[in-house]
């Protein structure tokens, strides 16, 4: 429901994901269940994205389409995502 809507840089969504993220970040299943809005805080937003990235073994995937499918399940907004990905690579001199 709305209580466990997507939050964080990579949208943590759903009660089960909030529980798993809470266990990873706080060592318990209830911190994020009781306070889901704290994933909107900058530091926790980033930490939750790192958790998601690690949990889903996304390191080493350099194909933006494959990565998008693993994160979102589909390819909505691909042209915008590719433009942002290329801008990030350019900014990082990669």
Backbone as ProteinMPNN parsed JSONL, in Angstrom:
{"seq_chain_A": "XXXXXXXXXXXXXXXXXXXXXXXXXXXXXXXXXXXXXXXXXXXXXXXXXXXXXXXXXXXXXXXXXXXXXXXXXXXXXXXXXXXXXXXXXXXXXX", "coords_chain_A": {"N_chain_A": [[0.799, -1.182, 0.0], [0.195, 2.348, 0.229], [1.767, 3.151, 2.378], [4.157, 1.735, 2.179], [5.33, 2.675, -0.161], [7.433, 3.398, -3.04], [10.617, 4.43, -2.075], [13.764, 6.116, -1.681], [16.891, 6.248, -3.531], [16.993, 4.21, -5.459], [13.996, 2.957, -5.872], [12.786, 1.504, -3.078], [10.252, -0.694, -2.558], [7.221, -1.891, -1.184], [6.198, -3.944, 1.584], [7.712, -6.319, 2.249], [10.208, -5.79, 1.034], [10.927, -3.496, 2.447], [11.259, -4.623, 4.987], [13.426, -6.389, 4.506], [15.391, -4.548, 3.707], [15.559, -3.035, 6.031], [16.612, -4.934, 7.791], [19.133, -5.27, 6.644], [20.222, -2.646, 6.828], [19.829, -1.808, 9.485], [19.931, -4.01, 11.106], [17.637, -5.179, 12.031], [14.159, -6.132, 11.675], [12.228, -4.179, 11.865], [12.698, -1.36, 12.026], [12.424, 0.153, 9.61], [9.857, -0.624, 8.982], [8.326, 0.518, 10.979], [8.957, 3.185, 10.577], [8.828, 4.089, 7.741], [9.217, 6.384, 6.193], [11.754, 7.36, 6.704], [13.48, 6.548, 4.758], [13.519, 8.561, 2.977], [15.378, 10.344, 3.797], [18.491, 11.807, 2.936], [21.002, 10.318, 3.392], [20.094, 7.715, 4.073], [18.595, 7.162, 1.845], [20.551, 6.85, -0.1], [22.017, 4.721, 1.052], [20.063, 2.709, 0.994], [19.844, 2.34, -1.738], [22.391, 1.334, -2.336], [22.161, -1.072, -0.918], [20.081, -2.331, -2.391], [21.338, -2.542, -4.881], [23.497, -4.261, -4.315], [22.122, -6.534, -3.279], [20.761, -7.383, -5.545], [22.792, -8.02, -7.238], [24.02, -6.21, -9.161], [26.376, -5.029, -9.935], [28.877, -4.655, -12.404], [27.237, -4.878, -14.582], [27.024, -3.345, -17.524], [25.335, -2.621, -19.469], [22.797, -0.567, -20.194], [20.136, -1.152, -20.797], [19.77, -3.85, -19.994], [20.315, -3.482, -17.274], [18.27, -1.709, -16.53], [16.03, -3.36, -16.909], [16.513, -5.252, -14.902], [16.235, -3.674, -12.628], [13.757, -2.262, -12.901], [12.071, -4.012, -14.211], [11.094, -3.572, -16.717], [11.159, -1.435, -19.634], [10.334, 1.219, -19.561], [10.553, 4.698, -20.262], [13.069, 4.661, -21.467], [14.643, 6.224, -23.337], [15.171, 8.622, -21.994], [16.506, 7.595, -19.762], [18.785, 6.436, -20.946], [20.018, 8.751, -21.964], [20.621, 10.071, -19.558], [22.323, 8.186, -18.39], [24.479, 8.197, -20.199], [25.306, 10.851, -19.849], [26.146, 10.722, -17.193], [28.291, 8.908, -17.413], [29.984, 10.462, -19.003], [30.454, 12.64, -17.286], [31.902, 11.337, -15.361], [34.126, 10.738, -16.713], [34.338, 8.272, -18.051]], "CA_chain_A": [[0.0, 0.0, 0.0], [0.842, 3.658, 0.183], [2.754, 3.247, 3.466], [5.425, 1.161, 1.727], [5.565, 3.114, -1.539], [8.834, 3.497, -3.395], [11.445, 5.484, -1.48], [15.19, 5.896, -1.861], [17.378, 6.531, -4.888], [16.366, 3.131, -6.218], [12.765, 2.876, -5.102], [12.433, 0.343, -2.276], [8.792, -0.723, -2.61], [6.552, -3.056, -0.609], [6.523, -4.299, 2.972], [8.787, -7.31, 2.32], [11.471, -5.124, 0.717], [11.246, -2.625, 3.581], [11.775, -5.499, 6.043], [14.764, -6.857, 4.117], [16.282, -3.387, 3.744], [15.731, -2.709, 7.444], [17.544, -5.924, 8.346], [20.471, -4.968, 6.123], [20.731, -1.342, 7.272], [19.708, -1.585, 10.927], [20.067, -5.259, 11.841], [16.345, -5.608, 12.549], [13.085, -6.136, 10.674], [11.14, -3.273, 12.212], [12.984, 0.076, 11.971], [11.79, 0.748, 8.437], [8.423, -0.919, 9.014], [7.739, 1.519, 11.857], [9.295, 4.534, 10.109], [9.232, 3.957, 6.333], [9.565, 7.683, 5.609], [13.165, 7.726, 6.892], [14.217, 6.287, 3.509], [13.577, 9.814, 2.233], [16.557, 11.082, 4.252], [19.544, 11.609, 1.923], [21.957, 9.238, 3.685], [19.423, 6.419, 3.995], [18.207, 6.991, 0.46], [21.74, 6.313, -0.777], [22.316, 3.391, 1.608], [19.084, 1.739, 0.499], [20.203, 2.058, -3.132], [23.531, 0.412, -2.289], [21.613, -2.372, -0.503], [19.362, -2.893, -3.521], [22.333, -2.855, -5.908], [24.221, -5.448, -3.865], [21.162, -7.639, -3.171], [20.396, -7.834, -6.883], [24.033, -8.316, -7.976], [23.989, -5.353, -10.348], [27.728, -4.588, -10.311], [29.427, -5.28, -13.598], [26.312, -4.782, -15.71], [27.277, -2.05, -18.15], [24.318, -2.438, -20.505], [21.737, 0.185, -19.527], [18.856, -1.824, -21.002], [19.745, -4.997, -19.064], [20.258, -2.937, -15.916], [16.91, -1.182, -16.346], [15.115, -4.494, -16.757], [16.733, -5.855, -13.583], [15.75, -2.762, -11.588], [12.345, -1.885, -13.086], [11.294, -5.072, -14.826], [10.699, -3.181, -18.065], [12.004, -0.418, -20.257], [9.67, 2.53, -19.628], [11.429, 5.866, -20.143], [14.428, 4.277, -21.849], [15.431, 7.266, -24.001], [15.628, 9.526, -20.932], [17.471, 6.859, -18.94], [20.034, 6.322, -21.713], [20.637, 10.084, -21.987], [21.183, 10.327, -18.218], [23.429, 7.256, -18.218], [25.597, 8.719, -20.992], [25.773, 12.081, -19.183], [26.89, 10.305, -16.0], [29.578, 8.367, -17.867], [30.79, 11.6, -19.458], [30.863, 13.392, -16.103], [32.877, 10.515, -14.64], [35.217, 10.483, -17.671], [34.419, 6.825, -18.278]], "C_chain_A": [[0.849, 1.257, 0.0], [1.933, 3.802, 1.247], [4.135, 2.76, 3.017], [5.671, 1.431, 0.244], [7.066, 3.238, -1.789], [9.52, 4.699, -2.769], [12.908, 5.109, -1.67], [15.595, 6.176, -3.297], [16.935, 5.467, -5.879], [15.171, 2.761, -5.354], [12.563, 1.535, -4.405], [10.911, 0.378, -2.147], [8.271, -2.009, -1.979], [7.092, -3.43, 0.761], [7.695, -5.281, 3.07], [10.147, -6.684, 2.015], [11.888, -4.166, 1.833], [11.823, -3.445, 4.735], [13.203, -5.931, 5.73], [15.78, -5.724, 4.167], [16.569, -2.987, 5.187], [16.728, -3.658, 8.092], [18.971, -5.618, 7.9], [21.043, -3.679, 6.702], [20.772, -1.177, 8.786], [19.852, -2.849, 11.766], [18.77, -5.73, 12.473], [15.296, -5.521, 11.442], [12.064, -5.032, 10.869], [11.447, -1.785, 12.111], [12.287, 0.732, 10.787], [10.293, 0.455, 8.375], [7.714, 0.14, 9.866], [7.93, 2.945, 11.382], [9.704, 4.513, 8.638], [9.703, 5.259, 5.705], [11.039, 8.043, 5.803], [14.017, 7.38, 5.67], [14.256, 7.513, 2.613], [14.75, 10.68, 2.672], [17.715, 10.798, 3.296], [20.477, 10.422, 2.194], [21.307, 7.86, 3.554], [18.913, 6.132, 2.59], [19.348, 6.362, -0.336], [22.055, 4.912, -0.269], [21.335, 2.34, 1.111], [19.37, 1.381, -0.958], [21.399, 1.11, -3.197], [23.074, -0.99, -1.903], [20.943, -3.063, -1.683], [20.34, -3.376, -4.6], [23.059, -4.15, -5.564], [23.313, -6.681, -3.848], [20.847, -8.237, -4.537], [21.589, -8.06, -7.806], [24.116, -7.531, -9.292], [25.37, -4.849, -10.774], [28.199, -5.353, -11.531], [28.487, -5.271, -14.794], [26.487, -3.396, -16.318], [26.333, -1.774, -19.321], [23.097, -1.806, -19.84], [20.365, -0.471, -19.704], [18.729, -3.03, -20.072], [19.589, -4.53, -17.624], [18.86, -2.419, -15.598], [15.918, -2.314, -16.135], [15.28, -5.161, -15.401], [16.179, -4.979, -12.469], [14.248, -2.556, -11.702], [11.474, -2.987, -13.66], [10.864, -4.776, -16.254], [11.596, -2.082, -18.58], [11.294, 0.926, -20.418], [10.688, 3.654, -19.455], [12.861, 5.627, -20.574], [15.23, 5.417, -22.472], [15.976, 8.261, -22.971], [16.708, 8.855, -20.091], [18.812, 6.74, -19.661], [20.754, 7.666, -21.757], [21.294, 10.397, -20.646], [22.397, 9.442, -17.945], [24.668, 7.769, -18.961], [26.156, 9.996, -20.388], [26.588, 11.73, -17.941], [28.256, 9.744, -16.379], [30.506, 9.483, -18.3], [31.321, 12.394, -18.264], [31.948, 12.661, -15.32], [34.122, 10.222, -15.492], [35.433, 9.003, -17.916], [34.205, 6.541, -19.747]], "O_chain_A": [[2.062, 1.215, -0.205], [2.918, 4.507, 1.029], [5.157, 3.309, 3.428], [6.143, 0.571, -0.5], [7.865, 3.188, -0.854], [9.068, 5.836, -2.91], [13.247, 3.933, -1.802], [14.744, 6.325, -4.174], [16.547, 5.78, -7.005], [15.335, 2.3, -4.224], [12.213, 0.544, -5.046], [10.347, 1.368, -1.68], [8.816, -3.088, -2.213], [8.275, -3.256, 1.057], [8.584, -5.088, 3.899], [11.137, -7.014, 2.669], [13.076, -4.042, 2.129], [12.77, -3.011, 5.389], [14.084, -5.85, 6.586], [16.908, -5.92, 4.62], [17.702, -2.639, 5.523], [17.593, -3.228, 8.856], [19.907, -5.7, 8.697], [22.228, -3.625, 7.031], [21.645, -0.487, 9.314], [19.892, -2.778, 12.995], [18.788, -6.587, 13.357], [15.529, -4.907, 10.401], [11.107, -4.952, 10.099], [10.506, -0.991, 12.11], [11.629, 1.76, 10.947], [9.542, 1.221, 7.772], [6.629, 0.601, 9.512], [7.15, 3.827, 11.742], [10.833, 4.887, 8.318], [10.509, 5.237, 4.774], [11.534, 8.948, 5.131], [15.146, 7.855, 5.549], [14.95, 7.514, 1.596], [15.086, 11.651, 1.994], [17.899, 9.652, 2.886], [20.709, 9.607, 1.301], [21.902, 6.944, 2.988], [18.813, 4.971, 2.193], [19.134, 5.457, -1.142], [22.331, 4.012, -1.063], [21.726, 1.206, 0.836], [19.161, 0.239, -1.366], [21.423, 0.19, -4.016], [23.53, -1.979, -2.478], [21.2, -4.237, -1.95], [20.19, -4.465, -5.154], [23.218, -5.028, -6.412], [23.69, -7.743, -4.344], [20.686, -9.45, -4.67], [21.422, -8.265, -9.009], [24.26, -8.102, -10.373], [25.513, -4.298, -11.866], [27.948, -6.55, -11.668], [28.893, -5.619, -15.903], [26.138, -2.392, -15.697], [26.515, -0.811, -20.067], [22.439, -2.441, -19.016], [19.515, -0.347, -18.823], [17.693, -3.212, -19.432], [18.826, -5.11, -16.851], [18.332, -2.668, -14.514], [15.053, -2.225, -15.263], [14.295, -5.594, -14.804], [15.699, -5.499, -11.462], [13.534, -2.662, -10.704], [10.248, -2.896, -13.595], [10.322, -5.651, -16.929], [12.666, -1.828, -18.027], [11.626, 1.692, -21.324], [11.575, 3.572, -18.606], [13.773, 6.308, -20.106], [16.41, 5.562, -22.154], [17.125, 8.69, -23.074], [17.712, 9.48, -19.749], [19.863, 6.924, -19.046], [21.974, 7.716, -21.603], [22.403, 10.93, -20.607], [23.376, 9.886, -17.346], [25.77, 7.772, -18.412], [27.369, 10.205, -20.412], [27.605, 12.366, -17.664], [29.262, 10.065, -15.746], [31.697, 9.451, -17.993], [32.492, 12.772, -18.233], [32.804, 13.286, -14.694], [35.048, 9.546, -15.044], [36.569, 8.533, -17.98], [34.232, 5.382, -20.162]]}, "name": "protein", "num_of_chains": 1, "seq": "XXXXXXXXXXXXXXXXXXXXXXXXXXXXXXXXXXXXXXXXXXXXXXXXXXXXXXXXXXXXXXXXXXXXXXXXXXXXXXXXXXXXXXXXXXXXXX"}
